[in-house]
Short mmCIF file of C-alpha atoms in Angstrom, two decimals:
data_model
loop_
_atom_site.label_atom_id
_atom_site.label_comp_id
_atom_site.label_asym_id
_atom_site.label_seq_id
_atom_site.Cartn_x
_atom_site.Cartn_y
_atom_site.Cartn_z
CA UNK A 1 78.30 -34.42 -0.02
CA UNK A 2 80.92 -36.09 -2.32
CA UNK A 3 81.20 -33.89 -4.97
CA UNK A 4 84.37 -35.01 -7.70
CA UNK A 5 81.70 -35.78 -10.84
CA UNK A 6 84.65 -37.12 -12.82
CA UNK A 7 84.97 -39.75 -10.86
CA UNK A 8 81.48 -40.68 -9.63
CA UNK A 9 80.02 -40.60 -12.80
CA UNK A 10 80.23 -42.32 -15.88
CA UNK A 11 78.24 -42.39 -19.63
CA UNK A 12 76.28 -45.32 -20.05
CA UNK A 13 78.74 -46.16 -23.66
CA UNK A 14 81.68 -46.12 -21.01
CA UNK A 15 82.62 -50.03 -20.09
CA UNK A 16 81.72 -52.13 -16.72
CA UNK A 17 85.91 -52.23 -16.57
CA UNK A 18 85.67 -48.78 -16.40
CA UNK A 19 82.82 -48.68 -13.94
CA UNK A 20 84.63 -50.70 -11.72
CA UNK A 21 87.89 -48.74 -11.50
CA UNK A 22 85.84 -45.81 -10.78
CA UNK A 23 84.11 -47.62 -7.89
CA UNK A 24 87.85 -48.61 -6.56
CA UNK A 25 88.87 -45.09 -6.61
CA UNK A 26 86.16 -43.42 -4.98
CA UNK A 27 85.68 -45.96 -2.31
CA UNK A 28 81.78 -45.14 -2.19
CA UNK A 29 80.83 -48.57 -3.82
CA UNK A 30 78.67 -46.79 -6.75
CA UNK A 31 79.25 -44.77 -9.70
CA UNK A 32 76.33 -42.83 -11.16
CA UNK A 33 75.27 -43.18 -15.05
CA UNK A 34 74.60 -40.20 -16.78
CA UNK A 35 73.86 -38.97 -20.52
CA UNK A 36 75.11 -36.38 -22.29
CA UNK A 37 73.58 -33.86 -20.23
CA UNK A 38 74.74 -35.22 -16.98
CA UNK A 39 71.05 -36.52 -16.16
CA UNK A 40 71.38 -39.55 -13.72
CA UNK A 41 69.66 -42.35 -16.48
CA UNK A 42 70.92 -45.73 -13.65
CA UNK A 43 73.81 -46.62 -10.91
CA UNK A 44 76.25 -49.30 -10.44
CA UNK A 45 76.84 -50.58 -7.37
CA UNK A 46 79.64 -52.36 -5.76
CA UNK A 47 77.41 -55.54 -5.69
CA UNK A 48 76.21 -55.44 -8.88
CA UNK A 49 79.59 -55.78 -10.72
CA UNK A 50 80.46 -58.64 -8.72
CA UNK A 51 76.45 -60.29 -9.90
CA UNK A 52 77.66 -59.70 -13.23
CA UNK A 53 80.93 -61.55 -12.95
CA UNK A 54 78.85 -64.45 -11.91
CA UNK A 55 76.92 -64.08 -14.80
CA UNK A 56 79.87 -64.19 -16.95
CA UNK A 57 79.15 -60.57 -18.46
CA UNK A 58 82.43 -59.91 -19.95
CA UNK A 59 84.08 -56.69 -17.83
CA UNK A 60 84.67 -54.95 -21.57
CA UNK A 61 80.76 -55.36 -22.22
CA UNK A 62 79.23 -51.54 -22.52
CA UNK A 63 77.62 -50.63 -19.54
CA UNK A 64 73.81 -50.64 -20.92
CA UNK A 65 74.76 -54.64 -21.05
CA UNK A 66 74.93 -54.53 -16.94
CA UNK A 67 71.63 -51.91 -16.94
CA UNK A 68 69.80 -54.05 -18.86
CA UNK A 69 70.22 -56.58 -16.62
CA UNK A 70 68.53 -54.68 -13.63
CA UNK A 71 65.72 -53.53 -15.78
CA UNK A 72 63.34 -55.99 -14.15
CA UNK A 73 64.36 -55.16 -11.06
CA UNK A 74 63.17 -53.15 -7.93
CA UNK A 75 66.72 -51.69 -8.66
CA UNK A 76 65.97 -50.36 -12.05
CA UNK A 77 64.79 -46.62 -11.00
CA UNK A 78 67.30 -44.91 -8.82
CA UNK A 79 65.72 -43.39 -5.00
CA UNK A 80 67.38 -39.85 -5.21
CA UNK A 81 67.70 -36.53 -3.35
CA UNK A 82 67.16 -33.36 -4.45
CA UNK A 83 69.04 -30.84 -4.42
CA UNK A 84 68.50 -27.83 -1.53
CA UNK A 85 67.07 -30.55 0.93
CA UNK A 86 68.43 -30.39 3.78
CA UNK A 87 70.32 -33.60 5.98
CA UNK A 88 67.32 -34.46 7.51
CA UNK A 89 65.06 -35.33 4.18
CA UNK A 90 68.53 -37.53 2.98
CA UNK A 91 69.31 -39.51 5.76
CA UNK A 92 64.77 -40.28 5.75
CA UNK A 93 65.02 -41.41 2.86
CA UNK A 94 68.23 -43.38 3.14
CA UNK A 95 66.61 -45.39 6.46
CA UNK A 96 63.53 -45.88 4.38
CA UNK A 97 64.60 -47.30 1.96
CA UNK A 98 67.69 -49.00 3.50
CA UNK A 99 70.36 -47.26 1.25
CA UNK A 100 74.14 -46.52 2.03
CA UNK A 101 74.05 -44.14 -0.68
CA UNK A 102 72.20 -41.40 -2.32
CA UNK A 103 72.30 -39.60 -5.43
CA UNK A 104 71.24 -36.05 -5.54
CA UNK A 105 70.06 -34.54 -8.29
CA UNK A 106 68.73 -31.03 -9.49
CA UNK A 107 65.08 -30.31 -10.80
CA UNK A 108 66.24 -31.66 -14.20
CA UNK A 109 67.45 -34.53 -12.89
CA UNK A 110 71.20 -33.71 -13.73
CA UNK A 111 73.16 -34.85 -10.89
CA UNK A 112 75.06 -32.71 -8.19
CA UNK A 113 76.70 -35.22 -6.05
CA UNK A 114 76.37 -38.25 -3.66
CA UNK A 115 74.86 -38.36 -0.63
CA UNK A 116 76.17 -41.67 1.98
CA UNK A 117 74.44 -42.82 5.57
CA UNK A 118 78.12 -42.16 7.10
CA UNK A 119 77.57 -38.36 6.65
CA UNK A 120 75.14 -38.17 8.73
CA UNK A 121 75.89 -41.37 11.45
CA UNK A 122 79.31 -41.07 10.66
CA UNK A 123 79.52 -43.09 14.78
CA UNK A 124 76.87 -45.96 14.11
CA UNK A 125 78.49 -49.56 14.32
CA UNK A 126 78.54 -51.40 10.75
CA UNK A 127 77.25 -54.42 12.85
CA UNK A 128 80.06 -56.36 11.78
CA UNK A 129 82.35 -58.12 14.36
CA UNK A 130 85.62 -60.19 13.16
CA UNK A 131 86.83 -63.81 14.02
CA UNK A 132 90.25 -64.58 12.44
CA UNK A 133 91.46 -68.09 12.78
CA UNK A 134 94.56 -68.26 13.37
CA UNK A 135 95.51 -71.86 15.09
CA UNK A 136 96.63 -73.50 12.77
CA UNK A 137 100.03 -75.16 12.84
CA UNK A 138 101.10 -73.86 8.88
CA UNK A 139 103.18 -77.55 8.09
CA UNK A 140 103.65 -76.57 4.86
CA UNK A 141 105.76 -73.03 5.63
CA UNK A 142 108.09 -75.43 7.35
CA UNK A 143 110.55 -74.55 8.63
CA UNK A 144 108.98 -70.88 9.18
CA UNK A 145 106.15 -72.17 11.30
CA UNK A 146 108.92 -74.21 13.63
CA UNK A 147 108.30 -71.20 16.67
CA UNK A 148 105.92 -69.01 15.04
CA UNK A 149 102.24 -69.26 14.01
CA UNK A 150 101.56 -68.56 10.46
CA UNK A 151 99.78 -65.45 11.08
CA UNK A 152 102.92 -63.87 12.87
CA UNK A 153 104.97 -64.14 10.36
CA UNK A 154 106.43 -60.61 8.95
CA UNK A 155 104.50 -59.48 5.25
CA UNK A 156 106.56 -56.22 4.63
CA UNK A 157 106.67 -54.46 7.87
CA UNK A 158 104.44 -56.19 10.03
CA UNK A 159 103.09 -59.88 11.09
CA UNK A 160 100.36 -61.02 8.76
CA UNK A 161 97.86 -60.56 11.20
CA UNK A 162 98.22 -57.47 11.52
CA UNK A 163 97.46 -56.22 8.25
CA UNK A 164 94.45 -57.81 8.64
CA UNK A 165 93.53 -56.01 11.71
CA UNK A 166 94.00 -53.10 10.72
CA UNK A 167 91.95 -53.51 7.76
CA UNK A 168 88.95 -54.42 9.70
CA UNK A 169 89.56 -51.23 12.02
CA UNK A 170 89.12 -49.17 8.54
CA UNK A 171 86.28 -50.87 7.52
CA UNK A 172 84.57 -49.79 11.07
CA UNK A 173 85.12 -53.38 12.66
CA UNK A 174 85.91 -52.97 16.53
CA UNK A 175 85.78 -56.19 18.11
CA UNK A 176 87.96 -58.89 16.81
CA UNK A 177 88.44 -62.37 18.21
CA UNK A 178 91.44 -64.57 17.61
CA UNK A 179 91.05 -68.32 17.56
CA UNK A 180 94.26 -69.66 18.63
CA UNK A 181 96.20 -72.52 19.17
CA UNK A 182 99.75 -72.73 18.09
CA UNK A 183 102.26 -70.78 19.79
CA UNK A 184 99.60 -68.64 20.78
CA UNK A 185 101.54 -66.80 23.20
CA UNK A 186 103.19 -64.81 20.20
CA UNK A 187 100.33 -63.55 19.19
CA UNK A 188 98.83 -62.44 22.55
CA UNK A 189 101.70 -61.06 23.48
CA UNK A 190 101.96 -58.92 20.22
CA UNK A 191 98.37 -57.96 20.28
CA UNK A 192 97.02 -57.87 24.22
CA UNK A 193 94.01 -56.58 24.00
CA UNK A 194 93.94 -54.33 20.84
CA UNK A 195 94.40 -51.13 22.53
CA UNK A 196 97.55 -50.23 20.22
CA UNK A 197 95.38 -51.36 17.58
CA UNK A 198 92.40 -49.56 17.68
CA UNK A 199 90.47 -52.38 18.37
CA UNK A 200 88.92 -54.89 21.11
CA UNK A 201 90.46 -58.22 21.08
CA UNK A 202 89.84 -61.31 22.82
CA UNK A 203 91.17 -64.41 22.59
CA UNK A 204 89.47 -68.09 21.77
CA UNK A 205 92.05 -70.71 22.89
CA UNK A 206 91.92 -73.91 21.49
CA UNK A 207 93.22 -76.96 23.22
CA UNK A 208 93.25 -79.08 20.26
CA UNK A 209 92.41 -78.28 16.69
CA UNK A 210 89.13 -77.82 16.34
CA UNK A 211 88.77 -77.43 12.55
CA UNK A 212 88.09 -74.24 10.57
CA UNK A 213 85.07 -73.42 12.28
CA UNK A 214 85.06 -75.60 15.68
CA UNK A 215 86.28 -72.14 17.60
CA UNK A 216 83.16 -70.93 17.00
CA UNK A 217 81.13 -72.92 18.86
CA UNK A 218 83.83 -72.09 21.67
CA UNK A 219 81.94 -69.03 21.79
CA UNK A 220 78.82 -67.46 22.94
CA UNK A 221 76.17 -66.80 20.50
CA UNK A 222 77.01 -63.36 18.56
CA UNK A 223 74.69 -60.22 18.45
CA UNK A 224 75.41 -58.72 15.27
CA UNK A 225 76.79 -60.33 11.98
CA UNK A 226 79.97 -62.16 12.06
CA UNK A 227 83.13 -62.06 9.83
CA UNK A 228 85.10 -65.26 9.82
CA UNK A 229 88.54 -65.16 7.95
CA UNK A 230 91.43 -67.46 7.94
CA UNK A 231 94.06 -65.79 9.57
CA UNK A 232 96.77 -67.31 6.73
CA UNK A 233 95.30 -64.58 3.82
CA UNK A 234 96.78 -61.84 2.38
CA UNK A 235 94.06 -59.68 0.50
CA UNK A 236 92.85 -56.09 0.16
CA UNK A 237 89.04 -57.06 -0.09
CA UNK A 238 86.36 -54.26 0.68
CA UNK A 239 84.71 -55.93 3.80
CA UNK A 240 81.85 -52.87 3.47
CA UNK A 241 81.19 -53.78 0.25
CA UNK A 242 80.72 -57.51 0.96
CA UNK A 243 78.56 -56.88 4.01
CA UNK A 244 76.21 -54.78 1.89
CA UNK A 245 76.21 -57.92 -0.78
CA UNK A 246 75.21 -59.75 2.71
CA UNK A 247 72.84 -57.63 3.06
CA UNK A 248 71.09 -57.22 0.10
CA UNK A 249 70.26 -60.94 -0.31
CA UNK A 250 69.23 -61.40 2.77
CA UNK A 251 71.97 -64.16 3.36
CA UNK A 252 72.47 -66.75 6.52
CA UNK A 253 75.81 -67.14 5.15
CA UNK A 254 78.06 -65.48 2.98
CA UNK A 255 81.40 -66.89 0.95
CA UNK A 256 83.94 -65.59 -0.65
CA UNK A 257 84.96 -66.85 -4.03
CA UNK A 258 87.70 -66.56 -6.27
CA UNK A 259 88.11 -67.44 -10.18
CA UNK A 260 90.43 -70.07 -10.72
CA UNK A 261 91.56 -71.29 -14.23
CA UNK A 262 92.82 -74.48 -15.15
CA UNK A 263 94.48 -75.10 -18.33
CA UNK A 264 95.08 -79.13 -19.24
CA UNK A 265 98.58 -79.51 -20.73
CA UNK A 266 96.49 -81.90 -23.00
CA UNK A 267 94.71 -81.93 -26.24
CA UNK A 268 91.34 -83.36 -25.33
CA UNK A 269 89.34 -85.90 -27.41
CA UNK A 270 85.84 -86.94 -27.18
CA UNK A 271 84.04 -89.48 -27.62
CA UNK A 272 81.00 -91.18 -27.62
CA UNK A 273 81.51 -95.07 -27.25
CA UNK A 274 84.12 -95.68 -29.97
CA UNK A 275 83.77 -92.29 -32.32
CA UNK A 276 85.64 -89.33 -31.55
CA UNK A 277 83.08 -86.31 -32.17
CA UNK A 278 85.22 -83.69 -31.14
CA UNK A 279 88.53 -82.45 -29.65
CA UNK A 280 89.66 -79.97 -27.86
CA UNK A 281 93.37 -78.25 -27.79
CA UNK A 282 94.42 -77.62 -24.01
CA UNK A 283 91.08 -76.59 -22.88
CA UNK A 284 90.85 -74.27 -19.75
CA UNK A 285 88.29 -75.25 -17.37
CA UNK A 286 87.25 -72.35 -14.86
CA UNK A 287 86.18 -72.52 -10.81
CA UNK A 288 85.02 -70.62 -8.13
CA UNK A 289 86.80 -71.42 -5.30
CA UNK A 290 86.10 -70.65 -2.05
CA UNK A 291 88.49 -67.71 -0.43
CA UNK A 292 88.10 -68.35 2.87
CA UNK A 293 86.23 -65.47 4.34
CA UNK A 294 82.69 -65.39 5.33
CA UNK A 295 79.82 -63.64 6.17
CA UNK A 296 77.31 -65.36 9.02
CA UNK A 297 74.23 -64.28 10.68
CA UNK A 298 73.76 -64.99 14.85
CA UNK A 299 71.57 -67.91 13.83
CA UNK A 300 73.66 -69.95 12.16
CA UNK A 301 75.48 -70.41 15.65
CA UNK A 302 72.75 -72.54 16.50
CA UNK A 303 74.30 -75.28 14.10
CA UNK A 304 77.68 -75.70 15.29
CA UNK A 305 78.22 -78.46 17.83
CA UNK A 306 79.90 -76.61 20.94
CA UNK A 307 84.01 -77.86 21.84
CA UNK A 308 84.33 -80.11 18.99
CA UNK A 309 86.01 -80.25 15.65
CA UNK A 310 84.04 -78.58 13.14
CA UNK A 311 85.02 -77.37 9.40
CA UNK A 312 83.20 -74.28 7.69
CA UNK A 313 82.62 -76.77 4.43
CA UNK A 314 80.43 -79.22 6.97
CA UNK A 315 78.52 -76.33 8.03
CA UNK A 316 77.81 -75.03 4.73
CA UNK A 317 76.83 -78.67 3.38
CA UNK A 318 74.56 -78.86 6.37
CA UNK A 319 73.14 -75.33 5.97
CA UNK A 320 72.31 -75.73 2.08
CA UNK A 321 70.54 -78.95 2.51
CA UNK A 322 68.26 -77.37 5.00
CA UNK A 323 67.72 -74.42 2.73
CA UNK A 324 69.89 -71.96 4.08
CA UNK A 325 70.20 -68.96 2.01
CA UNK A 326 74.16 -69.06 1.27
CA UNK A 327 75.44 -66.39 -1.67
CA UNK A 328 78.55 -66.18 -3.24
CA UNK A 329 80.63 -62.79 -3.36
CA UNK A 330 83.19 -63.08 -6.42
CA UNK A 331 86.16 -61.37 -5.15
CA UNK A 332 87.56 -58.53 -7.57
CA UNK A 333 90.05 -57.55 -5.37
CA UNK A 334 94.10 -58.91 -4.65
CA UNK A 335 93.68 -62.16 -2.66
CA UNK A 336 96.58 -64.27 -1.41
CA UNK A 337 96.24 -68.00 0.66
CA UNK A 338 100.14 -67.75 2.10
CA UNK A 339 99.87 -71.56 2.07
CA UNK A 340 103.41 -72.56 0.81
CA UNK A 341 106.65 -70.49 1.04
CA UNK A 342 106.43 -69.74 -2.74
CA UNK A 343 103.20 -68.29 -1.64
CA UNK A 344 104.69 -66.29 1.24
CA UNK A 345 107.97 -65.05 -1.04
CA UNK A 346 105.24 -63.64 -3.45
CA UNK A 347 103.39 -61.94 -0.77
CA UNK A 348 106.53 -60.08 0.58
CA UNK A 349 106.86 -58.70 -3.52
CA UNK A 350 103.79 -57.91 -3.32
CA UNK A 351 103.06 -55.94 -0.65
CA UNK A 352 106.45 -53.87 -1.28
CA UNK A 353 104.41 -52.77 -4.38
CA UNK A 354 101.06 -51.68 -2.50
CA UNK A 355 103.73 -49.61 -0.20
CA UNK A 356 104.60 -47.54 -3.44
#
């Protein structure tokens, strides 16, 4: 049972900011809400502070704001544990009602500590298997890319790549594949198959470039939820925490997004016909962009043509017209598309500070 109080638990005047860097440290994806008397009044979870950042809840907003928004919900009453049970009444009602986490509480409801599914099945599979694509022949790193594919090339200590995979063996993740393509003996040779890695690995060699998603349909149909992620991205994303966002909307597909601002160097002006009505000094206009790393169900295998050039964006057009469910999961975390060698040069600064 996880036990530190100071960090799982939070007043309900505290902030969402706060919330949230109490979520980071703790690595449990939920902080508890309590009163004065340390009586468990809500949670926060991991997914629903990225649900508020869609809603554009401000991160300084009191954290009432973010429980007032689940009061409608099935979400609105915390499913707890009480204290003295023993591991067999948590991890019932954990299955039952298909938690990864369980606040336990005493017989006046003050809490006592957290309860997650990995104490007790601390060996059961996520379900989560890994494709990284990592093919692609990374022009614009020029002349970096001349003999070595993007994905090799050294962040700090290590190749790219395998920063990634070694995240995804942390997050439980023990089959990886590896589109390939360019210079792909470098990265076989590096890698073999994953032993020194803690990981299976296989290898999905593509002739010719098949797009960012054509490798899939190089492959057979998976059993368990797959994680696609272009193998050119430097981030520190909690790929838990997005499968239980996955999860919890029932999703075919999910996608990662990132904020992007846009400032015009302009003052805008407008108009309608030939009056002004209003201007505007160097607006910023904000986006959600898409990060490049998604979540996809077995099914949605069944739409991607087999050996032929295919790109995720076409198969997320042509799931959402047929009324796919496809979610968005707002990345809070770093995130880096080591696209350019300004790009790369800020990576290497970067990742000396995480090494700190």
């Amino acid at each position: 049972m996880y036990t530190d109080l100071d960090t799982l638990c939070i007043t309900r005047d505290g902030t969402i900011r706060e919330a949230a860097s109490r979520i980071d440290r703790s690595r449990l994806s939920i902080v508890l809400v309590i009163d004065a008397d340390r009586r468990l009044v809500g949670t926060v979870t991991d997914g629903d502070l990225r649900r508020t950042m869609l809603a554009g809840l401000p991160l300084d907003s009191p954290l009432q704001a973010l429980l007032d928004t689940k009061a409608a919900s099935t979400y609105a009453v915390p499913v707890v544990g009480m204290a003295g049970s023993d591991s067999r009444q948590f991890l019932a009602l954990l299955q039952q009602h298909k938690l990864s986490q369980l606040p336990v509480v005493d017989g006046n409801q003050c809490v006592v500590g957290l309860v997650t599914l990995n104490d007790f099945l601390p060996d059961q599979s996520i379900g989560l298997q890994a494709l990284i694509m990592a093919g692609g022949a990374g022009t614009r790193l020029h002349p970096l890319t001349v003999g070595t594919p993007k994905p090799m090339l050294p962040v700090g200590d290590r190749p790219l790549m395998q920063i990634l995979i070694e995240q995804m063996r942390e997050a439980g993740i023990k089959q990886v594949s590896v589109a390939t393509h360019h210079h792909k003996d470098k990265i076989t040779d590096h890698f073999g198959d994953g032993t020194g890695f803690g990981v299976e690995l296989s290898y999905v060699a593509e002739d010719r470039p098949l797009g960012t998603a054509g490798a899939l349909g190089l492959m057979s149909r998976p059993q368990e939820t797959m994680l696609v992620i272009n193998g050119d991205i430097l981030t520190q994303v909690d790929f838990r925490a997005m499968l239980m966002y996955h999860r919890a909307h029932s999703a075919d597909v999910t996608v990662a997004v990132r904020q992007f601002e846009l400032q015009l160097p302009y003052g805008v002006i407008d108009c309608n016909g030939a009056d002004v009505v209003s201007l505007r000094e160097k607006p910023k206009t904000s986006f959600l962009i898409n990060a490049g790393i998604y979540l996809l169900e077995p099914s949605v295998h069944d739409h991607i043509p087999s050996g032929e050039r295919y790109d995720m964006t076409t198969l997320l057009e042509k799931l959402i017209a047929e009324g796919c469910p496809v979610v968005s999961f707002p990345l809070r975390e770093y995130w880096l598309d080591i696209g350019q060698i300004d790009d790369y040069n800020r990576a290497q600064k970067d990742v000396a500070l995480w090494q700190v």
